[in-house]
mmCIF file of C-alpha atoms in Angstrom:
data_model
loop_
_atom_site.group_PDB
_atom_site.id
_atom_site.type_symbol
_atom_site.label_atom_id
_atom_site.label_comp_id
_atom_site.label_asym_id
_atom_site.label_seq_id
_atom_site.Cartn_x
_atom_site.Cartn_y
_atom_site.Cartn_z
ATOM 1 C CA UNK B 93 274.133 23.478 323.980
ATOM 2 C CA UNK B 94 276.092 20.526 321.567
ATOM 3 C CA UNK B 95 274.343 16.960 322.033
ATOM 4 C CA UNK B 96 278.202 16.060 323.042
ATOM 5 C CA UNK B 97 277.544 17.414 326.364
ATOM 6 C CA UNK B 98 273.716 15.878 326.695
ATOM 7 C CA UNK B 99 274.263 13.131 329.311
ATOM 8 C CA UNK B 100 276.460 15.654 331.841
ATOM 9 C CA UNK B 101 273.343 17.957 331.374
ATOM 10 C CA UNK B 102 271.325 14.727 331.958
ATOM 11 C CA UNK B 103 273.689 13.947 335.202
ATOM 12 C CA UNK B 104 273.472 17.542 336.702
ATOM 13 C CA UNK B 105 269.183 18.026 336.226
ATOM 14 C CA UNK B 106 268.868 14.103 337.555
ATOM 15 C CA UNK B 107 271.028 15.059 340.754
ATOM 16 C CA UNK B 108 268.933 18.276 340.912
ATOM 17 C CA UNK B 109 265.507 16.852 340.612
ATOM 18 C CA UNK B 110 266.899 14.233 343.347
ATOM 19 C CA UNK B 111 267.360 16.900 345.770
ATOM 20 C CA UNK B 112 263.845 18.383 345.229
ATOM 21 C CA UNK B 113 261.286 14.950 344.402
ATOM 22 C CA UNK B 114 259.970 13.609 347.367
ATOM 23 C CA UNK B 115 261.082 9.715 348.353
ATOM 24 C CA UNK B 116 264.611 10.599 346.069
ATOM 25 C CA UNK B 117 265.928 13.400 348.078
ATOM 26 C CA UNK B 118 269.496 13.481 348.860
ATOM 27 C CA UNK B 119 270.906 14.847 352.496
ATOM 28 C CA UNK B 120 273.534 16.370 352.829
ATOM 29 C CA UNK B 121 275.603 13.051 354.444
ATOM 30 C CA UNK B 122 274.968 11.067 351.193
ATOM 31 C CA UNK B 123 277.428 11.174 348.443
ATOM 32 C CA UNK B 124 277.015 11.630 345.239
ATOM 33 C CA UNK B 125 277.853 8.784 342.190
ATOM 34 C CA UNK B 126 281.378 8.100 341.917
ATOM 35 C CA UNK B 127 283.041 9.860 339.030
ATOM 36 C CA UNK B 128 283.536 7.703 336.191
ATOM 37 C CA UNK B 129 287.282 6.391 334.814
ATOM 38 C CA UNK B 130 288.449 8.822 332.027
ATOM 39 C CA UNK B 131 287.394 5.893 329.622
ATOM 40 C CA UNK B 132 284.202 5.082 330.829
ATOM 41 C CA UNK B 133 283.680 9.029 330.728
ATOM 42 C CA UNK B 134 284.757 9.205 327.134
ATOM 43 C CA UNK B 135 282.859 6.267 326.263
ATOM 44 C CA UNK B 136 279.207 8.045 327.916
ATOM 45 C CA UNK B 137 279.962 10.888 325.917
ATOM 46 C CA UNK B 138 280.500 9.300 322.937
ATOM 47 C CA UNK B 139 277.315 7.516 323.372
ATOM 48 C CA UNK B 140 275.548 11.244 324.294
ATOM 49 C CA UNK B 141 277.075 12.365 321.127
ATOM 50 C CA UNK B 142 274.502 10.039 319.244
ATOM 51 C CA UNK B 143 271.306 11.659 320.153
ATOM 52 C CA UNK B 144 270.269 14.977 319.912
ATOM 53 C CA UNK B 145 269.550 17.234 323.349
ATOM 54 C CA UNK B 146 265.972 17.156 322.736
ATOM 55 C CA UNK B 147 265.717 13.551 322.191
ATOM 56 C CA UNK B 148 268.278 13.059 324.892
ATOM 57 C CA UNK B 149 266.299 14.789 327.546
ATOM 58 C CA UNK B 150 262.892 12.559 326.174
ATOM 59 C CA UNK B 151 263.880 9.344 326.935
ATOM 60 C CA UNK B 152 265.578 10.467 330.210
ATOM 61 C CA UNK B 153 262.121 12.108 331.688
ATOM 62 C CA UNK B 154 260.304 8.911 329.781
ATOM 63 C CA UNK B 155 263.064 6.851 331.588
ATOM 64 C CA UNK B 156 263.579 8.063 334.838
ATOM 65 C CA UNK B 157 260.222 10.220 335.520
ATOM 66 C CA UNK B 158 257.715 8.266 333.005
ATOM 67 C CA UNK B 159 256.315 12.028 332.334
ATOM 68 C CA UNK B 160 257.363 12.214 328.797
ATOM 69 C CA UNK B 161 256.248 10.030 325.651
ATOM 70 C CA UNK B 162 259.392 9.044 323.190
ATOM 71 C CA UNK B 163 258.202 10.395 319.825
ATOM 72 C CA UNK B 164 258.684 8.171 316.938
ATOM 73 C CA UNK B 165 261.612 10.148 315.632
ATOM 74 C CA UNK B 166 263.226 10.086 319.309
ATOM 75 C CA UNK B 167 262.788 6.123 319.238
ATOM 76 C CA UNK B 168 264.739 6.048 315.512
ATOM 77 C CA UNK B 169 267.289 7.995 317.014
ATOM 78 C CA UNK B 170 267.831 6.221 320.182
ATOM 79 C CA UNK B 171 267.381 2.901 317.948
ATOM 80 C CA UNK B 172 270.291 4.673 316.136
ATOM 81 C CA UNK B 173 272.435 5.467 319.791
ATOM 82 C CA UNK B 174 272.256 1.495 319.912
ATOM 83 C CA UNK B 175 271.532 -0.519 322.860
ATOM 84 C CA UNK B 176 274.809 -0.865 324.380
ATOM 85 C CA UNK B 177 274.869 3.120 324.977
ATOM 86 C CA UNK B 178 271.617 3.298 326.202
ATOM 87 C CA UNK B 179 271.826 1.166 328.716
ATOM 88 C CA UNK B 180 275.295 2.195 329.842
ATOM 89 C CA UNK B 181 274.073 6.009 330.089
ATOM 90 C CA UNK B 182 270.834 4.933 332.136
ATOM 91 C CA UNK B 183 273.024 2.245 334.217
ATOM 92 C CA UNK B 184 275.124 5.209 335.205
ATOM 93 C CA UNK B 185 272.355 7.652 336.320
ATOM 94 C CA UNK B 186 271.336 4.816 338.589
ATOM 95 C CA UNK B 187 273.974 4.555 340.470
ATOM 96 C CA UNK B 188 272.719 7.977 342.080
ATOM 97 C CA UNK B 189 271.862 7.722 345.599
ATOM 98 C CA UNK B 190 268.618 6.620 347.116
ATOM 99 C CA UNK B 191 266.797 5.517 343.799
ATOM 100 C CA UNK B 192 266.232 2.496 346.414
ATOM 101 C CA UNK B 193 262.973 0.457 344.970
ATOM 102 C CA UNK B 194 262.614 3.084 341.903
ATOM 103 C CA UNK B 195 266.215 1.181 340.417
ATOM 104 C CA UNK B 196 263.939 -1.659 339.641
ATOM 105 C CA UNK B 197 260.838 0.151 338.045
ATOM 106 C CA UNK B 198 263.609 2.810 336.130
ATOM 107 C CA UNK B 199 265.351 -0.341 334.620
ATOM 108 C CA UNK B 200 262.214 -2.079 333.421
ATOM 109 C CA UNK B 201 261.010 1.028 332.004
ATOM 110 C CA UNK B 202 263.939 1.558 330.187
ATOM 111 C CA UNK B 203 263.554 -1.472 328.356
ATOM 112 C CA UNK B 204 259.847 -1.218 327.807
ATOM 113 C CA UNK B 205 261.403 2.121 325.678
ATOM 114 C CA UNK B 206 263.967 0.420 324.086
ATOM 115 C CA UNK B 207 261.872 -2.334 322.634
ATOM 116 C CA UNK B 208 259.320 0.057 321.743
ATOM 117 C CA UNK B 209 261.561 2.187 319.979
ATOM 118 C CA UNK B 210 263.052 -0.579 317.817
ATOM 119 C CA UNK B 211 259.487 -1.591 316.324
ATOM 120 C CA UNK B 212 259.164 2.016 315.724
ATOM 121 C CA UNK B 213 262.616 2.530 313.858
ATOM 122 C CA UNK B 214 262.557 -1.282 312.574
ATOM 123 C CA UNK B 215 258.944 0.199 310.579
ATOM 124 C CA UNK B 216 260.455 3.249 309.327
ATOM 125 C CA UNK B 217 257.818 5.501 310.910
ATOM 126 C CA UNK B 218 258.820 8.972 312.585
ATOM 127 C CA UNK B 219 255.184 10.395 312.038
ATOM 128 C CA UNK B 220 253.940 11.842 315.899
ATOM 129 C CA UNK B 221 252.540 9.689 317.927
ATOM 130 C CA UNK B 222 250.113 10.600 320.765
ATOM 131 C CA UNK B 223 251.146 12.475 324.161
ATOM 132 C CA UNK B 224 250.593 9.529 326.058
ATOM 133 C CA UNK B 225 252.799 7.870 328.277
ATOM 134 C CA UNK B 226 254.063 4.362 326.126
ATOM 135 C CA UNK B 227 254.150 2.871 330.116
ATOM 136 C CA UNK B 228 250.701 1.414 330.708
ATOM 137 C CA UNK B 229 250.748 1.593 334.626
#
């Protein structure tokens, strides 16, 4: 699958792990996020177009689920996707129903990523870093 279609794949398993993860299931009453304007839709996928799938789907779990470490290459490439992107592609996934209380912990984490990933592209390094989670709970 092209990285130009990475944040609808994002969208669609976010939705789907919404329906299935305790406290974030949706019912079948709620509605789902509105769809965005044609240019706010070509600007996401612009920004999707920036990062690879693989990357893509790490900093979404790291984001959203905090069960996935950002490798240092991940961070240079997300460092790369810029900041404005990032937080317009997680800013959208969070207007999914019933994130409730998890909007606030999801947004903090996402910069605790982003800030760790530019020290990690700002000092050149892409070398593996451990499987730990970079969120110290």
């Amino acid at each position: 699958m092209a990285a130009s279609s990475n944040i609808f794949v994002m969208m669609i398993l976010f939705i789907a792990t919404l329906s299935v993860t305790p406290g974030l299931g949706i019912s079948s009453d709620q509605e789902l996020p509105p769809d965005p304007s044609p240019e706010y839709r070509k600007h996401l996928h612009e920004c999707a177009q920036k990062i690879s799938e693989d990357n893509g789907d790490e900093v979404f779990y790291s984001t959203f689920f905090n069960n996935v470490t950002v490798s240092n290459g991940c961070c240079v490439q997300l460092r790369h996707l810029g900041k404005s992107c990032h937080d317009d592609l997680v800013n959208f996934l969070l207007e999914a129903p019933d994130l409730g209380s998890k909007v606030s912990e999801i947004s903090t984490r996402s910069e605790k990523i982003w800030d760790k990933c530019v020290l990690v592209a700002e000092s050149g390094s892409s070398a593996p870093q451990p499987s730990t989670s970079i969120i110290e709970d």
